[in-house]
Amino acid sequence: MTALPGTLAPGTPAAFAALLRAREPLVGYWSVLDSPVSTERIARLGYDYVALDAQHGLIDHAGVLASLTAIDTKGSTAVGLVRVEANDPSPIGKALDAGAAGVIVPLIDSAQDAADAVAAVRYPPLGRRSYGPMRAALRIGPDPADAHRETVVLAMIETAEGLAHVEEICATEGLDGVYVGPSDLRIAIGGTTSRDPAVAAEFEAALVTVRTAAGAAGIAAGIHTGDGAAAAKRLAEGFTFATVACDLVHLEQVASGHLAAAKASGEAR
C-alpha cells in the first residue's frame, strides 16, 4: 500500500481521500439501517469506510447525522460516506455539512451529470457548494481548499446511458471515482431481475468497460458486492474499492442461520 504523507493520520478523511485517489485497494461496508449503535460497532472492525444509504436505505437526515457521528467515534478505522438521494446540491450539501467524507451520487448518465455532482461538492470558484459546514468543520476543512482535498465525490454507473458515456464521465474534471450499482446496471442491460443470470456475460463485459475507463482516466473504480468473497474477487479483477452489503441483509442471514442451528436437532418445533 502507498505510504501516507506524514501529516495524514490513518482513518481520517484526508488519508482516505489520498488512498482512494491513488487507486489503493479499499474495502467498505454498506448501511441501510438508522441504527447508530450498530453502525458504530461496524466502524471499529477495520473497514476503510462505511457508506450510509440515504437513497434506498431507511435513514433520514437526522439518522445520517447520528450515524456519521457514530462512525467517527473512538476506535473507528472508517470514514463515513453517504449515498445521497439525488444529484442535487441540497442533499449533497447537507450530507457534507453533517460530516460525510464523501458522497456517492446516483443515476449519473452523462459527463454533464458528473460535472454537476462535482460542482455540488466543491466550493466556488471550483463549484457551487454553499458554505456552512455545521459538523463537518470539526473534522474536514473547514477552509475550502482543505475541504476539497479531504472530500471525495463518486459517480454511480448504473444505467444504460451511464455505461454508454462512462469514458466521458470518468474524464470529468474533479471526479474522484465511479461506483457500479450492480442491481440497476444488470436490469439496465436487459436483465429481468437484479440478479438475472441470463445477462451474466453482458454484465461482466460492462464491468470491464467501467474499470477500464476509470483506469484510463486515473480515477478510482468501485463496486457494490454482497459479501466479502465477492468483494475480494472484484478487487482482484481490478476494481480499486469494493463495498460489502449490508447490515439489514446480514442481520437477517445471521438470525436465520442461528434459527436453523437451533432446530437442527429436532428438539425445537
mmCIF file of C-alpha atoms in Angstrom:
data_model
loop_
_atom_site.group_PDB
_atom_site.id
_atom_site.type_symbol
_atom_site.label_atom_id
_atom_site.label_comp_id
_atom_site.label_asym_id
_atom_site.label_seq_id
_atom_site.Cartn_x
_atom_site.Cartn_y
_atom_site.Cartn_z
ATOM 1 C CA MET A 1 0.000 0.000 0.000
ATOM 2 C CA THR A 2 1.169 3.534 -0.757
ATOM 3 C CA ALA A 3 2.645 5.189 2.313
ATOM 4 C CA LEU A 4 0.644 8.126 3.546
ATOM 5 C CA PRO A 5 2.295 11.519 3.897
ATOM 6 C CA GLY A 6 3.458 12.039 7.470
ATOM 7 C CA THR A 7 0.794 14.645 8.151
ATOM 8 C CA LEU A 8 -2.085 12.298 7.309
ATOM 9 C CA ALA A 9 -3.331 10.092 10.136
ATOM 10 C CA PRO A 10 -4.825 6.726 9.104
ATOM 11 C CA GLY A 11 -8.619 6.587 9.222
ATOM 12 C CA THR A 12 -9.082 10.306 8.604
ATOM 13 C CA PRO A 13 -10.949 11.848 5.663
ATOM 14 C CA ALA A 14 -7.713 13.278 4.280
ATOM 15 C CA ALA A 15 -5.997 9.884 4.402
ATOM 16 C CA PHE A 16 -8.991 8.135 2.863
ATOM 17 C CA ALA A 17 -9.159 10.666 0.019
ATOM 18 C CA ALA A 18 -5.445 10.284 -0.660
ATOM 19 C CA LEU A 19 -5.670 6.489 -0.789
ATOM 20 C CA LEU A 20 -8.787 6.479 -2.951
ATOM 21 C CA ARG A 21 -7.231 8.925 -5.424
ATOM 22 C CA ALA A 22 -4.074 6.817 -5.502
ATOM 23 C CA ARG A 23 -6.275 3.862 -6.528
ATOM 24 C CA GLU A 24 -5.192 1.872 -3.485
ATOM 25 C CA PRO A 25 -7.467 -1.096 -2.585
ATOM 26 C CA LEU A 26 -10.148 -0.120 -0.068
ATOM 27 C CA VAL A 27 -12.976 -2.123 1.472
ATOM 28 C CA GLY A 28 -16.148 -0.615 2.881
ATOM 29 C CA TYR A 29 -19.456 -1.626 4.397
ATOM 30 C CA TRP A 30 -22.993 -0.587 3.410
ATOM 31 C CA SER A 31 -25.571 0.512 5.948
ATOM 32 C CA VAL A 32 -29.293 0.952 5.315
ATOM 33 C CA LEU A 33 -30.469 0.933 8.946
ATOM 34 C CA ASP A 34 -30.972 4.002 11.112
ATOM 35 C CA SER A 35 -29.043 2.372 13.944
ATOM 36 C CA PRO A 36 -26.060 4.455 15.069
ATOM 37 C CA VAL A 37 -25.132 1.961 17.811
ATOM 38 C CA SER A 38 -24.677 -0.908 15.344
ATOM 39 C CA THR A 39 -23.032 1.402 12.806
ATOM 40 C CA GLU A 40 -20.537 2.419 15.489
ATOM 41 C CA ARG A 41 -19.656 -1.245 16.053
ATOM 42 C CA ILE A 42 -19.145 -1.822 12.326
ATOM 43 C CA ALA A 43 -16.893 1.239 12.023
ATOM 44 C CA ARG A 44 -14.482 -0.298 14.554
ATOM 45 C CA LEU A 45 -13.991 -3.583 12.670
ATOM 46 C CA GLY A 46 -11.327 -2.411 10.237
ATOM 47 C CA TYR A 47 -13.320 -1.265 7.217
ATOM 48 C CA ASP A 48 -11.935 1.743 5.356
ATOM 49 C CA TYR A 49 -15.353 3.367 5.065
ATOM 50 C CA VAL A 50 -18.986 2.874 5.984
ATOM 51 C CA ALA A 51 -21.463 4.080 3.359
ATOM 52 C CA LEU A 52 -24.856 5.263 4.567
ATOM 53 C CA ASP A 53 -27.657 4.773 2.064
ATOM 54 C CA ALA A 54 -29.866 7.858 2.058
ATOM 55 C CA GLN A 55 -31.392 6.934 -1.311
ATOM 56 C CA HIS A 56 -32.884 3.468 -0.759
ATOM 57 C CA GLY A 57 -31.976 2.983 2.888
ATOM 58 C CA LEU A 58 -34.140 3.626 5.954
ATOM 59 C CA ILE A 59 -32.143 6.656 7.063
ATOM 60 C CA ASP A 60 -33.356 10.254 7.126
ATOM 61 C CA HIS A 61 -31.093 13.268 7.613
ATOM 62 C CA ALA A 62 -31.173 13.023 11.404
ATOM 63 C CA GLY A 63 -30.168 9.381 11.076
ATOM 64 C CA VAL A 64 -27.347 10.253 8.693
ATOM 65 C CA LEU A 65 -26.055 12.846 11.159
ATOM 66 C CA ALA A 66 -26.219 10.413 14.084
ATOM 67 C CA SER A 67 -24.578 7.619 12.119
ATOM 68 C CA LEU A 68 -21.769 9.850 10.838
ATOM 69 C CA THR A 69 -21.111 10.882 14.436
ATOM 70 C CA ALA A 70 -21.054 7.209 15.434
ATOM 71 C CA ILE A 71 -18.640 6.332 12.634
ATOM 72 C CA ASP A 72 -16.229 8.994 13.877
ATOM 73 C CA THR A 73 -16.142 7.622 17.424
ATOM 74 C CA LYS A 74 -13.073 6.387 19.321
ATOM 75 C CA GLY A 75 -11.602 3.242 17.821
ATOM 76 C CA SER A 76 -13.100 3.716 14.369
ATOM 77 C CA THR A 77 -10.979 2.807 11.371
ATOM 78 C CA ALA A 78 -13.543 4.090 8.886
ATOM 79 C CA VAL A 79 -14.756 7.321 7.392
ATOM 80 C CA GLY A 80 -18.401 7.920 6.611
ATOM 81 C CA LEU A 81 -19.677 8.216 3.057
ATOM 82 C CA VAL A 82 -23.278 8.954 2.079
ATOM 83 C CA ARG A 83 -25.154 7.799 -0.987
ATOM 84 C CA VAL A 84 -27.355 10.834 -1.440
ATOM 85 C CA GLU A 85 -30.925 10.622 -2.693
ATOM 86 C CA ALA A 86 -30.322 12.598 -5.874
ATOM 87 C CA ASN A 87 -27.791 14.564 -7.906
ATOM 88 C CA ASP A 88 -28.865 17.822 -6.342
ATOM 89 C CA PRO A 89 -26.895 20.454 -4.387
ATOM 90 C CA SER A 90 -29.267 20.363 -1.414
ATOM 91 C CA PRO A 91 -28.925 16.714 -0.271
ATOM 92 C CA ILE A 92 -25.265 16.684 -1.296
ATOM 93 C CA GLY A 93 -24.531 19.809 0.742
ATOM 94 C CA LYS A 94 -26.474 18.555 3.762
ATOM 95 C CA ALA A 95 -24.568 15.257 3.786
ATOM 96 C CA LEU A 96 -21.233 17.047 3.576
ATOM 97 C CA ASP A 97 -22.182 19.629 6.223
ATOM 98 C CA ALA A 98 -23.101 16.730 8.520
ATOM 99 C CA GLY A 99 -19.559 15.391 8.225
ATOM 100 C CA ALA A 100 -19.524 12.945 5.310
ATOM 101 C CA ALA A 101 -16.043 12.364 3.921
ATOM 102 C CA GLY A 102 -17.610 11.992 0.505
ATOM 103 C CA VAL A 103 -20.780 11.369 -1.426
ATOM 104 C CA ILE A 104 -21.879 8.644 -3.805
ATOM 105 C CA VAL A 105 -24.171 10.267 -6.354
ATOM 106 C CA PRO A 106 -26.758 8.041 -8.081
ATOM 107 C CA LEU A 107 -28.006 7.886 -11.662
ATOM 108 C CA ILE A 108 -25.147 9.620 -13.437
ATOM 109 C CA ASP A 109 -25.940 9.377 -17.155
ATOM 110 C CA SER A 110 -23.535 11.860 -18.717
ATOM 111 C CA ALA A 111 -20.427 13.962 -18.293
ATOM 112 C CA GLN A 112 -22.697 16.920 -17.524
ATOM 113 C CA ASP A 113 -24.352 14.955 -14.716
ATOM 114 C CA ALA A 114 -20.918 14.153 -13.322
ATOM 115 C CA ALA A 115 -19.827 17.784 -13.594
ATOM 116 C CA ASP A 116 -22.975 18.848 -11.739
ATOM 117 C CA ALA A 117 -22.170 16.391 -8.933
ATOM 118 C CA VAL A 118 -18.618 17.695 -8.664
ATOM 119 C CA ALA A 119 -19.883 21.290 -8.592
ATOM 120 C CA ALA A 120 -22.232 20.456 -5.719
ATOM 121 C CA VAL A 121 -19.291 19.116 -3.680
ATOM 122 C CA ARG A 122 -16.769 21.899 -4.357
ATOM 123 C CA TYR A 123 -16.900 25.474 -3.124
ATOM 124 C CA PRO A 124 -16.542 28.408 -5.551
ATOM 125 C CA PRO A 125 -14.736 29.000 -7.808
ATOM 126 C CA LEU A 126 -14.471 25.244 -8.419
ATOM 127 C CA GLY A 127 -18.156 24.587 -7.775
ATOM 128 C CA ARG A 128 -21.306 25.888 -6.142
ATOM 129 C CA ARG A 129 -21.426 24.314 -2.681
ATOM 130 C CA SER A 130 -22.809 26.751 -0.141
ATOM 131 C CA TYR A 131 -20.562 27.331 2.874
ATOM 132 C CA GLY A 132 -21.975 26.077 6.170
ATOM 133 C CA PRO A 133 -20.062 23.011 7.448
ATOM 134 C CA MET A 134 -22.018 22.744 10.686
ATOM 135 C CA ARG A 135 -20.475 19.491 11.914
ATOM 136 C CA ALA A 136 -18.002 18.883 9.107
ATOM 137 C CA ALA A 137 -15.771 21.723 10.299
ATOM 138 C CA LEU A 138 -14.786 19.597 13.296
ATOM 139 C CA ARG A 139 -13.027 17.057 11.049
ATOM 140 C CA ILE A 140 -12.942 18.250 7.446
ATOM 141 C CA GLY A 141 -11.574 21.579 6.271
ATOM 142 C CA PRO A 142 -13.031 23.936 7.302
ATOM 143 C CA ASP A 143 -11.200 26.103 4.771
ATOM 144 C CA PRO A 144 -12.472 25.406 1.227
ATOM 145 C CA ALA A 145 -9.072 24.332 -0.114
ATOM 146 C CA ASP A 146 -8.671 21.798 2.692
ATOM 147 C CA ALA A 147 -12.249 20.569 2.276
ATOM 148 C CA HIS A 148 -11.583 19.973 -1.425
ATOM 149 C CA ARG A 149 -8.502 17.907 -0.570
ATOM 150 C CA GLU A 150 -10.320 15.876 2.095
ATOM 151 C CA THR A 151 -13.702 15.248 0.430
ATOM 152 C CA VAL A 152 -14.413 12.830 -2.417
ATOM 153 C CA VAL A 153 -17.189 12.642 -4.995
ATOM 154 C CA LEU A 154 -18.126 9.343 -6.627
ATOM 155 C CA ALA A 155 -20.474 8.935 -9.586
ATOM 156 C CA MET A 156 -22.687 5.856 -9.811
ATOM 157 C CA ILE A 157 -22.676 3.953 -13.100
ATOM 158 C CA GLU A 158 -25.962 2.063 -13.089
ATOM 159 C CA THR A 159 -27.879 2.994 -16.230
ATOM 160 C CA ALA A 160 -27.568 2.188 -19.920
ATOM 161 C CA GLU A 161 -26.815 5.860 -20.566
ATOM 162 C CA GLY A 162 -24.151 5.974 -17.874
ATOM 163 C CA LEU A 163 -22.475 2.874 -19.270
ATOM 164 C CA ALA A 164 -22.566 4.291 -22.806
ATOM 165 C CA HIS A 165 -20.946 7.520 -21.634
ATOM 166 C CA VAL A 166 -18.628 6.087 -18.990
ATOM 167 C CA GLU A 167 -15.434 7.274 -20.678
ATOM 168 C CA GLU A 168 -16.643 10.893 -20.764
ATOM 169 C CA ILE A 169 -17.932 10.592 -17.198
ATOM 170 C CA CYS A 170 -14.578 9.306 -15.963
ATOM 171 C CA ALA A 171 -12.805 12.179 -17.707
ATOM 172 C CA THR A 172 -14.824 14.768 -15.764
ATOM 173 C CA GLU A 173 -12.502 17.200 -14.005
ATOM 174 C CA GLY A 174 -12.680 16.867 -10.231
ATOM 175 C CA LEU A 175 -14.406 13.489 -10.179
ATOM 176 C CA ASP A 176 -12.635 11.113 -7.794
ATOM 177 C CA GLY A 177 -14.172 7.838 -8.881
ATOM 178 C CA VAL A 178 -17.044 5.841 -10.308
ATOM 179 C CA TYR A 179 -19.123 3.301 -8.434
ATOM 180 C CA VAL A 180 -21.069 0.465 -10.034
ATOM 181 C CA GLY A 181 -24.609 -0.130 -8.823
ATOM 182 C CA PRO A 182 -24.869 -3.777 -9.934
ATOM 183 C CA SER A 183 -28.599 -4.305 -9.422
ATOM 184 C CA ASP A 184 -29.655 -1.340 -11.544
ATOM 185 C CA LEU A 185 -26.917 -1.936 -14.096
ATOM 186 C CA ARG A 186 -27.920 -5.560 -14.612
ATOM 187 C CA ILE A 187 -31.529 -4.501 -15.225
ATOM 188 C CA ALA A 188 -30.362 -1.650 -17.480
ATOM 189 C CA ILE A 189 -28.526 -4.036 -19.813
ATOM 190 C CA GLY A 190 -31.577 -6.276 -20.199
ATOM 191 C CA GLY A 191 -31.894 -8.344 -17.034
ATOM 192 C CA THR A 192 -35.416 -9.189 -15.933
ATOM 193 C CA THR A 193 -34.308 -9.111 -12.288
ATOM 194 C CA SER A 194 -31.417 -7.586 -10.369
ATOM 195 C CA ARG A 195 -29.649 -10.989 -10.407
ATOM 196 C CA ASP A 196 -30.767 -12.336 -13.774
ATOM 197 C CA PRO A 197 -28.143 -14.926 -14.825
ATOM 198 C CA ALA A 198 -29.241 -14.683 -18.460
ATOM 199 C CA VAL A 199 -27.254 -11.448 -18.866
ATOM 200 C CA ALA A 200 -24.199 -12.561 -16.872
ATOM 201 C CA ALA A 201 -21.839 -12.278 -19.829
ATOM 202 C CA GLU A 202 -23.105 -8.819 -20.755
ATOM 203 C CA PHE A 203 -22.863 -7.718 -17.130
ATOM 204 C CA GLU A 204 -19.264 -8.882 -16.773
ATOM 205 C CA ALA A 205 -18.378 -7.116 -20.009
ATOM 206 C CA ALA A 206 -19.945 -3.927 -18.645
ATOM 207 C CA LEU A 207 -17.794 -4.162 -15.531
ATOM 208 C CA VAL A 208 -14.680 -4.442 -17.688
ATOM 209 C CA THR A 209 -15.794 -1.344 -19.579
ATOM 210 C CA VAL A 210 -16.250 0.633 -16.363
ATOM 211 C CA ARG A 211 -12.987 -0.297 -14.701
ATOM 212 C CA THR A 212 -11.053 0.157 -17.952
ATOM 213 C CA ALA A 213 -12.483 3.651 -18.388
ATOM 214 C CA ALA A 214 -11.657 4.540 -14.801
ATOM 215 C CA GLY A 215 -8.139 3.209 -15.132
ATOM 216 C CA ALA A 216 -7.549 5.187 -18.314
ATOM 217 C CA ALA A 217 -8.721 8.349 -16.570
ATOM 218 C CA GLY A 218 -6.661 7.612 -13.456
ATOM 219 C CA ILE A 219 -9.634 7.636 -11.082
ATOM 220 C CA ALA A 220 -10.951 5.090 -8.594
ATOM 221 C CA ALA A 221 -13.297 2.314 -9.664
ATOM 222 C CA GLY A 222 -15.680 0.880 -7.074
ATOM 223 C CA ILE A 223 -18.445 -1.679 -6.936
ATOM 224 C CA HIS A 224 -21.166 -2.827 -4.581
ATOM 225 C CA THR A 225 -20.952 -6.509 -3.589
ATOM 226 C CA GLY A 226 -22.973 -8.904 -1.479
ATOM 227 C CA ASP A 227 -20.234 -10.401 0.663
ATOM 228 C CA GLY A 228 -16.535 -10.394 1.416
ATOM 229 C CA ALA A 229 -15.681 -13.125 -1.078
ATOM 230 C CA ALA A 230 -17.347 -11.183 -3.882
ATOM 231 C CA ALA A 231 -15.527 -8.030 -2.799
ATOM 232 C CA ALA A 232 -12.177 -9.858 -2.918
ATOM 233 C CA LYS A 233 -12.995 -11.175 -6.400
ATOM 234 C CA ARG A 234 -13.814 -7.726 -7.745
ATOM 235 C CA LEU A 235 -10.672 -6.186 -6.228
ATOM 236 C CA ALA A 236 -8.576 -8.933 -7.808
ATOM 237 C CA GLU A 237 -10.184 -8.140 -11.170
ATOM 238 C CA GLY A 238 -9.057 -4.522 -10.994
ATOM 239 C CA PHE A 239 -11.644 -2.568 -9.051
ATOM 240 C CA THR A 240 -9.901 -0.298 -6.562
ATOM 241 C CA PHE A 241 -12.573 -0.254 -3.869
ATOM 242 C CA ALA A 242 -15.449 -2.550 -3.011
ATOM 243 C CA THR A 243 -18.352 -2.332 -0.597
ATOM 244 C CA VAL A 244 -19.784 -5.263 1.329
ATOM 245 C CA ALA A 245 -23.562 -5.059 1.720
ATOM 246 C CA CYS A 246 -25.387 -4.673 4.035
ATOM 247 C CA ASP A 247 -26.436 -4.534 7.699
ATOM 248 C CA LEU A 248 -30.122 -5.386 7.179
ATOM 249 C CA VAL A 249 -29.386 -8.383 4.954
ATOM 250 C CA HIS A 250 -26.622 -9.649 7.213
ATOM 251 C CA LEU A 251 -28.828 -9.331 10.294
ATOM 252 C CA GLU A 252 -31.440 -11.492 8.612
ATOM 253 C CA GLN A 253 -28.873 -14.031 7.389
ATOM 254 C CA VAL A 254 -27.265 -14.454 10.804
ATOM 255 C CA ALA A 255 -30.604 -14.695 12.598
ATOM 256 C CA SER A 256 -31.798 -17.276 10.071
ATOM 257 C CA GLY A 257 -28.629 -19.295 10.491
ATOM 258 C CA HIS A 258 -28.964 -19.379 14.258
ATOM 259 C CA LEU A 259 -32.610 -20.429 13.970
ATOM 260 C CA ALA A 260 -31.696 -23.275 11.631
ATOM 261 C CA ALA A 261 -28.961 -24.406 14.020
ATOM 262 C CA ALA A 262 -31.338 -24.335 16.982
ATOM 263 C CA LYS A 263 -33.837 -26.515 15.123
ATOM 264 C CA ALA A 264 -31.270 -28.913 13.669
ATOM 265 C CA SER A 265 -31.552 -31.414 16.480
ATOM 266 C CA GLY A 266 -35.284 -31.661 16.051
ATOM 267 C CA GLU A 267 -35.961 -30.677 19.674
ATOM 268 C CA ALA A 268 -37.382 -27.261 18.764
ATOM 269 C CA ARG A 269 -40.667 -27.005 16.924
#
